[in-house]
């Protein structure tokens, strides 16, 4: 197979709720050279442009068992991440379209095994590992609550998240996420850092969310695991009943299902689109 910078020349560009990805068939063999290739390819303007890179490969299963796939994800900075919800939806649809799996499949991620249902209309439902537990809150560096509430909820949805509710009278659309996001993303109480999700509660089980993502180090049009985190916290702390519909900056809505028992969320699902944008062939000049 022809390669460039250690990666296959052949790839798909896919998008899930505004998060965009380069998708490669086969397992990841990413060292220093490949990580630099990922960084260059993900740069907008000079590369292909993407929030991250997915590697999708067939996983060995017992004879007669339903096919399963392995999904490996790398952020735009070239670093690996245990899980990307929007990316996993895209990987599941890629696996179905390329014949690696059937419409009901299991995707093995760094977080664990995730059930997926790929629908003919391109929407995908993920069934996430459980339980998802709410942790202790942390300060938001806005003690006066001028823009956001003084404390943020902490939880992991495969990767660490902070859920930050807007202060009363403040709409998430007006927040300066580029300024508010970085100090929270590197919160001193979170050694790994975190994705930061800013939330307005609309009522009627509806939220609006904007996300600042680690590894991208910028606001993205959507963060699927952040949407899950936001919906679970809104259910636990704001009484929003599932299913919760979440509007993202891309304009796409994601739907989160869950069942709360105290501070634990069970039966967590995420449903949203997984679109094929194009199939491509990398040239040397891409690097």
C-alpha atoms as one frame of an Amber mdcrd trajectory, in Angstrom:
protein
   0.000   0.000   0.000   1.385   3.421  -0.970   2.158   5.627   2.005   3.062
   9.210   2.782   4.684  10.218   6.054   3.971   6.738   7.380   0.231   6.874
   6.605  -1.758   5.387   3.752  -2.335   7.788   0.869  -5.981   6.721   0.661
  -8.402   8.222   3.191 -11.971   9.381   3.740 -13.015  12.755   5.063 -16.001
  12.412   7.395 -17.908  14.712   9.732 -20.087  14.118  12.763 -22.160  17.072
  13.987 -19.489  19.451  12.684 -16.454  17.582  14.065 -14.401  16.570  11.025
 -11.983  13.677  10.685  -9.579  11.937   8.347 -10.387   8.219   8.377  -7.865
   5.537   7.404  -8.497   1.817   6.993  -6.174  -0.372   9.034  -4.537  -0.295
  12.462  -2.581   2.687  13.738   1.202   2.439  13.840   1.913   5.946  15.046
   5.355   7.013  16.158   7.096  10.376  15.970   7.055  10.603  12.171   3.390
   9.632  11.904   2.378  12.040  14.683   4.009  14.876  12.757   2.179  13.728
   9.606  -1.122  13.870  11.515  -0.346  17.393  12.724   0.448  18.554   9.202
  -2.579  16.904   7.593  -4.979  18.297  10.201  -3.813  21.897   9.725  -6.436
  23.994   8.024  -5.202  26.063   5.117  -2.032  24.053   4.429  -3.189  20.462
   5.045  -6.471  18.662   4.506  -7.874  20.163   7.692  -9.505  18.137  10.470
 -10.132  17.960  14.207  -8.527  14.522  14.356  -7.624  11.242  12.665  -9.317
   7.836  12.964  -7.874   4.403  12.196 -10.488   1.672  11.739  -9.530  -2.001
  11.530 -11.223  -5.370  11.842 -10.922  -7.025  15.247 -10.533 -10.776  15.443
 -13.626 -12.522  16.806 -14.573 -16.182  17.322 -15.749 -18.019  14.217 -19.368
 -17.174  13.489 -19.433 -14.143  15.774 -20.628 -10.768  14.561 -17.742  -8.693
  13.105 -16.203  -6.153  15.446 -13.847  -3.267  14.745 -11.067  -1.459  16.533
 -11.145   2.349  16.505  -7.994   4.323  17.308  -8.207   8.097  17.561  -5.584
  10.843  17.423  -6.173  14.530  18.067  -5.058  17.195  15.627  -1.896  17.691
  17.712  -0.845  14.109  16.914  -1.518  12.805  20.401  -3.737   9.775  21.084
  -7.052  10.016  22.922  -9.026   7.201  24.522 -12.320   8.203  22.958 -14.038
  10.615  20.601 -17.817  10.211  20.408 -18.370  12.034  17.119 -15.386  10.189
  15.687 -16.640   6.805  16.850 -19.951   7.397  15.090 -18.033   8.167  11.889
 -15.816   5.118  12.377 -18.862   2.881  12.808 -20.431   4.122   9.585 -17.083
   3.820   7.767 -16.871   0.197   8.927 -20.344  -0.566   7.565 -19.808   1.223
   4.246 -16.463  -0.509   3.641 -17.759  -3.963   4.557 -15.808  -4.357   7.797
 -18.973  -4.722   9.883 -22.735  -4.962   9.825 -25.213  -2.277  10.878 -25.213
  -3.596  14.453 -21.593  -3.682  15.566 -19.173  -3.306  18.426 -16.402  -0.704
  18.233 -13.436  -1.240  20.539 -11.954   2.084  21.660  -9.407   3.134  24.239
 -12.319   3.601  26.633 -13.795   0.162  26.036 -16.291  -1.702  23.872 -19.074
   0.492  22.484 -22.178  -0.826  20.782 -23.241   1.007  17.629 -26.257   0.968
  15.354 -25.733   2.480  11.893 -28.971   3.533  10.228 -29.583   3.818   6.462
 -30.068   7.602   6.793 -26.490   8.000   8.065 -27.367   8.540  11.720 -25.571
   6.403  14.281 -26.489   5.524  17.868 -23.710   4.674  20.320 -24.287   2.709
  23.533 -21.592   3.874  25.928 -19.772   2.007  28.714 -21.271   2.543  32.148
 -21.677   3.884  34.620 -20.685   7.476  33.971 -20.038   9.073  37.357 -20.229
  12.728  38.335 -17.178  13.882  40.268 -16.580  16.746  42.678 -17.059  20.248
  41.285 -14.159  22.648  40.689 -13.980  26.476  40.618 -14.418  28.212  37.259
 -12.207  31.280  37.934 -15.337  33.460  37.692 -16.197  33.661  41.405 -18.583
  36.555  40.876 -20.586  34.551  38.365 -20.558  37.349  35.793 -20.394  35.081
  32.725 -20.463  31.524  34.046 -21.433  29.934  37.330 -18.700  29.835  40.008
 -18.273  26.055  39.935 -18.106  23.459  37.163 -19.102  19.800  37.218 -16.353
  17.279  36.574 -16.841  13.883  34.942 -15.245  11.523  32.439 -16.933  10.332
  29.255 -13.980   8.324  28.018 -11.920  11.499  28.421 -12.117  14.209  31.125
 -14.758  16.935  30.863 -15.812  20.071  32.685 -19.425  21.201  32.336 -19.820
  24.940  32.903 -23.291  26.483  33.058 -23.780  30.059  31.908 -24.608  32.608
  34.592 -28.189  33.812  34.839 -29.115  36.051  31.908 -26.024  35.054  29.883
 -26.467  33.072  26.662 -23.815  30.584  25.581 -23.727  32.192  22.118 -22.293
  35.397  23.631 -19.439  33.794  25.593 -15.827  34.446  24.642 -14.911  30.763
  24.577 -11.425  31.485  23.204 -10.651  33.380  26.432 -12.642  31.351  28.953
 -11.658  27.935  27.603  -7.845  27.683  27.946  -7.480  28.215  31.733 -10.283
  25.731  32.424  -8.883  23.233  29.903  -5.646  23.310  31.974  -7.407  23.429
  35.343  -4.915  22.794  38.184  -7.322  20.298  39.791  -7.290  18.159  36.620
  -3.813  16.711  35.930  -4.843  15.411  32.479  -6.608  18.630  31.553 -10.144
  18.483  30.202 -12.491  19.343  27.396 -14.582  22.302  28.535 -18.289  22.460
  27.709 -20.237  25.700  28.172 -23.982  25.169  28.528 -27.231  27.115  28.310
 -30.326  25.248  29.533 -33.279  25.932  27.240 -35.840  23.897  29.180 -37.988
  21.112  27.828 -34.942  18.799  27.784 -33.066  21.074  25.382 -29.543  22.458
  25.753 -27.136  24.576  23.740 -23.462  23.659  24.144 -20.156  25.107  22.982
 -16.930  23.164  23.532 -13.246  23.989  23.889 -11.297  20.787  23.186  -7.911
  19.710  24.452  -5.686  18.319  21.700  -7.310  20.717  19.250  -6.671  23.620
  21.650  -9.560  25.605  20.244 -13.315  25.694  20.132 -14.745  23.057  17.807
 -18.113  22.974  16.091 -19.119  20.036  18.265 -17.804  17.618  20.889 -19.891
  14.461  21.167 -18.541  13.268  24.510 -18.959  16.830  25.782 -22.585  16.782
  24.680 -23.065  13.563  26.668 -21.358  15.094  29.709 -23.494  18.229  29.464
 -26.753  16.285  29.154 -25.954  14.020  32.110 -25.037  16.964  34.343 -28.119
  18.901  33.219 -30.185  15.869  34.145 -28.577  15.517  37.561 -28.377  19.210
  38.483 -31.053  20.933  36.395 -33.779  18.304  36.207 -33.634  17.883  32.424
 -35.312  14.577  31.602 -33.960  12.243  28.911 -33.847  12.111  25.995 -32.049
  15.469  25.942 -31.628  17.277  22.614 -28.404  19.279  22.413 -27.764  22.026
  19.862 -24.101  22.437  18.898 -22.250  25.316  17.290 -22.413  23.511  13.939
 -26.201  23.735  13.990 -26.483  19.949  14.264 -28.440  18.473  17.148 -27.355
  15.392  19.074 -29.689  13.358  21.272 -28.556  11.847  24.583 -30.375   9.113
  26.460 -29.544   8.050  30.023 -30.930   6.770  33.308 -29.780   8.431  36.529
 -29.239   6.695  39.844 -27.851   9.297  42.211 -24.555  10.512  40.775 -24.325
   7.629  38.284 -25.659   7.603  34.720 -26.595   4.250  33.190 -27.847   3.170
  29.747 -26.174   6.187  28.134 -26.703   6.585  24.389 -25.691   9.225  21.857
 -27.402   9.610  18.482 -26.282  11.868  15.658 -25.102  12.107  12.084 -21.956
  10.623  10.531 -21.470  12.085   7.058 -19.078  11.083   4.296 -17.643  14.292
   2.837 -15.279  12.807   0.247 -12.723  10.106  -0.481  -9.207  11.345  -1.155
  -5.670  10.436  -2.163  -2.839  12.278  -0.435  -0.025  13.828  -2.477   3.531
  14.459  -1.284   2.852  18.192  -1.267   0.259  17.682   1.484   3.195  17.594
   3.889
